[in-house]
mmCIF file of C-alpha atoms in Angstrom:
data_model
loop_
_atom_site.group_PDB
_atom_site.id
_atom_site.type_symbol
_atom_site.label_atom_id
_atom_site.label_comp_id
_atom_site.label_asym_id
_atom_site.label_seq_id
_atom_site.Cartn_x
_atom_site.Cartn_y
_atom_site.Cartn_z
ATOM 1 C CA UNK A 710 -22.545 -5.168 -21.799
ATOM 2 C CA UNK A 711 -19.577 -7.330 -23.566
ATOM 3 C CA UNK A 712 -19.241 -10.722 -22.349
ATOM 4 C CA UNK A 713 -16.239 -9.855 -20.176
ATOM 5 C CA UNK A 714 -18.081 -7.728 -18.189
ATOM 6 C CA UNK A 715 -21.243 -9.949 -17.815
ATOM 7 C CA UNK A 716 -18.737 -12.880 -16.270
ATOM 8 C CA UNK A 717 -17.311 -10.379 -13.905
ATOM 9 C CA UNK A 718 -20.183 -8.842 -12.728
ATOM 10 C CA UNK A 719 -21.702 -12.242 -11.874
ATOM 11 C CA UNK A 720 -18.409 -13.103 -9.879
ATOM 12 C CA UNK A 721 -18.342 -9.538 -8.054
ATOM 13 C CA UNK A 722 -21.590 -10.247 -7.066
ATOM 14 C CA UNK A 723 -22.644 -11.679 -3.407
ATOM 15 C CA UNK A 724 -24.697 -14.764 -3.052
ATOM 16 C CA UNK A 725 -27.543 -12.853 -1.999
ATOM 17 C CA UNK A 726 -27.594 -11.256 -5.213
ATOM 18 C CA UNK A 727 -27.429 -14.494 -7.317
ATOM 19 C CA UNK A 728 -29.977 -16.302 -5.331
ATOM 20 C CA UNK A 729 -32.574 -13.714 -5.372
ATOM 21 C CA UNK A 730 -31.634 -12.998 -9.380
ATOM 22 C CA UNK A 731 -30.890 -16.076 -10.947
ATOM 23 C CA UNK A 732 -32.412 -14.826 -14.333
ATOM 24 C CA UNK A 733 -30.321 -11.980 -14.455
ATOM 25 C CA UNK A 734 -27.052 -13.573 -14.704
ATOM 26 C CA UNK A 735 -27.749 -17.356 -16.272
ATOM 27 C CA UNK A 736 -29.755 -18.036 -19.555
ATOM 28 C CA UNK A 737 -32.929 -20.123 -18.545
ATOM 29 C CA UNK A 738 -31.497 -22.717 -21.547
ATOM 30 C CA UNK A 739 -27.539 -22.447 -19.203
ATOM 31 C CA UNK A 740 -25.832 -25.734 -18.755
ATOM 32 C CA UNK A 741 -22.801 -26.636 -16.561
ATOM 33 C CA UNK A 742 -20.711 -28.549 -17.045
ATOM 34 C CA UNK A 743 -18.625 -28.882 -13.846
ATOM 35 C CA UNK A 744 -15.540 -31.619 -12.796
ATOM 36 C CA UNK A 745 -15.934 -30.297 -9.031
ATOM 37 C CA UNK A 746 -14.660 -32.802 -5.755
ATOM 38 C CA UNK A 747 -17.334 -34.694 -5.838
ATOM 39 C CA UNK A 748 -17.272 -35.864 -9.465
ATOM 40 C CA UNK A 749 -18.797 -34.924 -12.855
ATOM 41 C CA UNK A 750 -21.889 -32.407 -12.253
ATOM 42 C CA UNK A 751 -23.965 -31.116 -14.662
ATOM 43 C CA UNK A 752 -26.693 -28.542 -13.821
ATOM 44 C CA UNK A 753 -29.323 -26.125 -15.921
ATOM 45 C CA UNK A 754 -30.740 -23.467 -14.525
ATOM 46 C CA UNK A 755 -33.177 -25.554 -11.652
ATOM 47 C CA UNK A 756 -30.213 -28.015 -10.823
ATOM 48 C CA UNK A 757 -28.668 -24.185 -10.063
ATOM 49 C CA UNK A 758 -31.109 -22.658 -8.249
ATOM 50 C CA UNK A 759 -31.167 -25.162 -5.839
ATOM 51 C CA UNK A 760 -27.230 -25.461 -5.807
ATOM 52 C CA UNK A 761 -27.460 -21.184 -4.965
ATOM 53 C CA UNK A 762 -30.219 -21.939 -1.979
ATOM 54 C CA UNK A 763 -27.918 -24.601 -0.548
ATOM 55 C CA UNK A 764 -24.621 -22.054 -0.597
ATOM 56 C CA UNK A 765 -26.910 -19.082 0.759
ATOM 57 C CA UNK A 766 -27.843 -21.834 4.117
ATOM 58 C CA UNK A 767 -25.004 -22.674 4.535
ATOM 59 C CA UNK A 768 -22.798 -19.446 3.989
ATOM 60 C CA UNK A 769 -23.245 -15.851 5.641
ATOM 61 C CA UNK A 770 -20.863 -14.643 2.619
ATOM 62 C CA UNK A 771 -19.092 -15.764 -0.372
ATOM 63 C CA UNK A 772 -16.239 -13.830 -1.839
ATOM 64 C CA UNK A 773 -14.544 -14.412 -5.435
ATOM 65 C CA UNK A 774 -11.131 -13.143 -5.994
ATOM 66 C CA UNK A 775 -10.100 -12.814 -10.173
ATOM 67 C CA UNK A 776 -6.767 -13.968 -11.381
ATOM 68 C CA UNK A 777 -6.820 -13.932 -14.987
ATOM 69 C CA UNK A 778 -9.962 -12.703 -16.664
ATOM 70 C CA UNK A 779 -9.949 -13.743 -20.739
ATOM 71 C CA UNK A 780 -12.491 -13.015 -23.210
ATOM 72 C CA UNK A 781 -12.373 -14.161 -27.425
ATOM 73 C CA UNK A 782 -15.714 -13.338 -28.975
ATOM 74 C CA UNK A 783 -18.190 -14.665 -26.608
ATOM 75 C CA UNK A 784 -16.461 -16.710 -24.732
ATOM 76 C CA UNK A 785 -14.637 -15.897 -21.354
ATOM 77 C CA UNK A 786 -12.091 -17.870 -18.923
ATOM 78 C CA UNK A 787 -11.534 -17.010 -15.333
ATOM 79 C CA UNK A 788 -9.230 -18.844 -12.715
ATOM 80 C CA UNK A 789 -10.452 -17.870 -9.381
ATOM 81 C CA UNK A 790 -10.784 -18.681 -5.782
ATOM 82 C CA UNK A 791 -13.751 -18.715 -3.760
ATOM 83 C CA UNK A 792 -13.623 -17.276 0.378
ATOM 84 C CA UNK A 793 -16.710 -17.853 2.714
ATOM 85 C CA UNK A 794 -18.072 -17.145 5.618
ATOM 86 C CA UNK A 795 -20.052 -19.725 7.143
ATOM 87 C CA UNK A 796 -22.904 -18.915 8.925
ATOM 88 C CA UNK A 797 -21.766 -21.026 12.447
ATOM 89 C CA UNK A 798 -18.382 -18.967 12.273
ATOM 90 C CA UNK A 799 -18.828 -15.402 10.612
ATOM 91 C CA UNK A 800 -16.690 -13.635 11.898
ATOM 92 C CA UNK A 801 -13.880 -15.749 10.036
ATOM 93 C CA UNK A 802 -13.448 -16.104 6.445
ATOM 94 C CA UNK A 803 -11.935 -18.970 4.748
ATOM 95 C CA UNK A 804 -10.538 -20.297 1.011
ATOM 96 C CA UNK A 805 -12.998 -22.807 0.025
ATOM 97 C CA UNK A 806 -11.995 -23.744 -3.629
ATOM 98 C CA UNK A 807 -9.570 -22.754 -6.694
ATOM 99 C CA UNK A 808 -11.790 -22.542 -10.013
ATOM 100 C CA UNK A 809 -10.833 -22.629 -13.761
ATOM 101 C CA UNK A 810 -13.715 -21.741 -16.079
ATOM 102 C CA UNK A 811 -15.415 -21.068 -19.894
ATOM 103 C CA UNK A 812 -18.266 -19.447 -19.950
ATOM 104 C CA UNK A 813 -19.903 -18.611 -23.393
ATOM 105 C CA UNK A 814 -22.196 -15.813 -22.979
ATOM 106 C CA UNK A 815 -25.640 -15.880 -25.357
ATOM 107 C CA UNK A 816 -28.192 -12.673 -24.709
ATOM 108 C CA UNK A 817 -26.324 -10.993 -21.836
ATOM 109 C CA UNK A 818 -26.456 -13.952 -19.581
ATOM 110 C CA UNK A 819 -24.307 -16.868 -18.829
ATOM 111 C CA UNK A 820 -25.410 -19.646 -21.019
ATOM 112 C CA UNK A 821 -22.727 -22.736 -21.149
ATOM 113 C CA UNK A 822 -19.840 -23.162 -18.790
ATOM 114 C CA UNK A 823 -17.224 -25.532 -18.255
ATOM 115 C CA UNK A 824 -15.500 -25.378 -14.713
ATOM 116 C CA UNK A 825 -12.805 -27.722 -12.928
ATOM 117 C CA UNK A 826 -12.156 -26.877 -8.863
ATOM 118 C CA UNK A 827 -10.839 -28.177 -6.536
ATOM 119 C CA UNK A 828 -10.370 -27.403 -2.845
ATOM 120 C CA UNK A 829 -8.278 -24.808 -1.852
ATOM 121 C CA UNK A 830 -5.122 -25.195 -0.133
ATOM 122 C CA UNK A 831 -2.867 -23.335 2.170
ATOM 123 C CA UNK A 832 0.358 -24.055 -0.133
ATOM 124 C CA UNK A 833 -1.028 -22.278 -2.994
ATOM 125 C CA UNK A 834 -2.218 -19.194 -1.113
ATOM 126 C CA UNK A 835 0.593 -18.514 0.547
ATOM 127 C CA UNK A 836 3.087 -18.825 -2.784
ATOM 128 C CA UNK A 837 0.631 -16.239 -3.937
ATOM 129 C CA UNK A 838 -0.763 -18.422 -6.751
ATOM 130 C CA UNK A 839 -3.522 -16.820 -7.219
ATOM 131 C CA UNK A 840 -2.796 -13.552 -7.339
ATOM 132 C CA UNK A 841 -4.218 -11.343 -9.789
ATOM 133 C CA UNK A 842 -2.477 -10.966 -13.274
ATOM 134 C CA UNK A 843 -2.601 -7.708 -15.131
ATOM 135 C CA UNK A 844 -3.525 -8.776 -19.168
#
């Protein structure tokens, strides 16, 4: 599988998928490096396996929707946003963040990524930001 295709599948994927399959989609040697809301994070593959446990308690579903896709050699760049739905309200699904990220992709798995979000917004949804852009 090219590295394209490894990113994408992991961000088709549902949480229940990730959580239960960690190893299949991140390197055991991955690193993170992530300027998220809360600050500078960065997490290997335990400090993401917990991170994956919290999201599945807290979230019935998680959704990713692809705007721009970009691979050179082994490295990848997506800008996406994320949708959940929580598991108090599931019948309603919400925009929880807007994503830039690199991924480099070593053995088939996801092995060093470098991710800004931020939370999503109504303004940017609705001017169709994010929409999905044919390359």
């Amino acid at each position: 599988m090219d590295s394209k295709s490894v990113v994408q599948n992991y961000y088709n994927s549902n949480i229940e998928e990730i959580t239960g399959n960690l190893n299949t989609f991140f390197h055991e040697d991955c690193c993170l490096h992530w300027n998220s809301s809360k600050g500078f994070l960065v997490l290997g593959f335990k400090e993401l396996e917990t991170f994956f446990n919290d999201l599945s308690s807290s979230y019935k579903q998680i959704r990713t929707e692809i705007s721009h896709l970009l691979q050179e050699d082994n490295f990848v760049t997506t800008r996406y946003t994320t949708y959940g739905n929580t598991i108090e309200n599931e019948d309603e699904e919400i925009a929880l963040a807007h994503y830039m990220s690199i991924w480099e992709v070593k053995e088939g798995k996801l092995y060093k990524g470098y991710e800004i979000s931020q939370l999503a917004d109504d303004y940017a949804l609705k001017i169709n930001s994010f929409a999905e852009i044919k390359i």
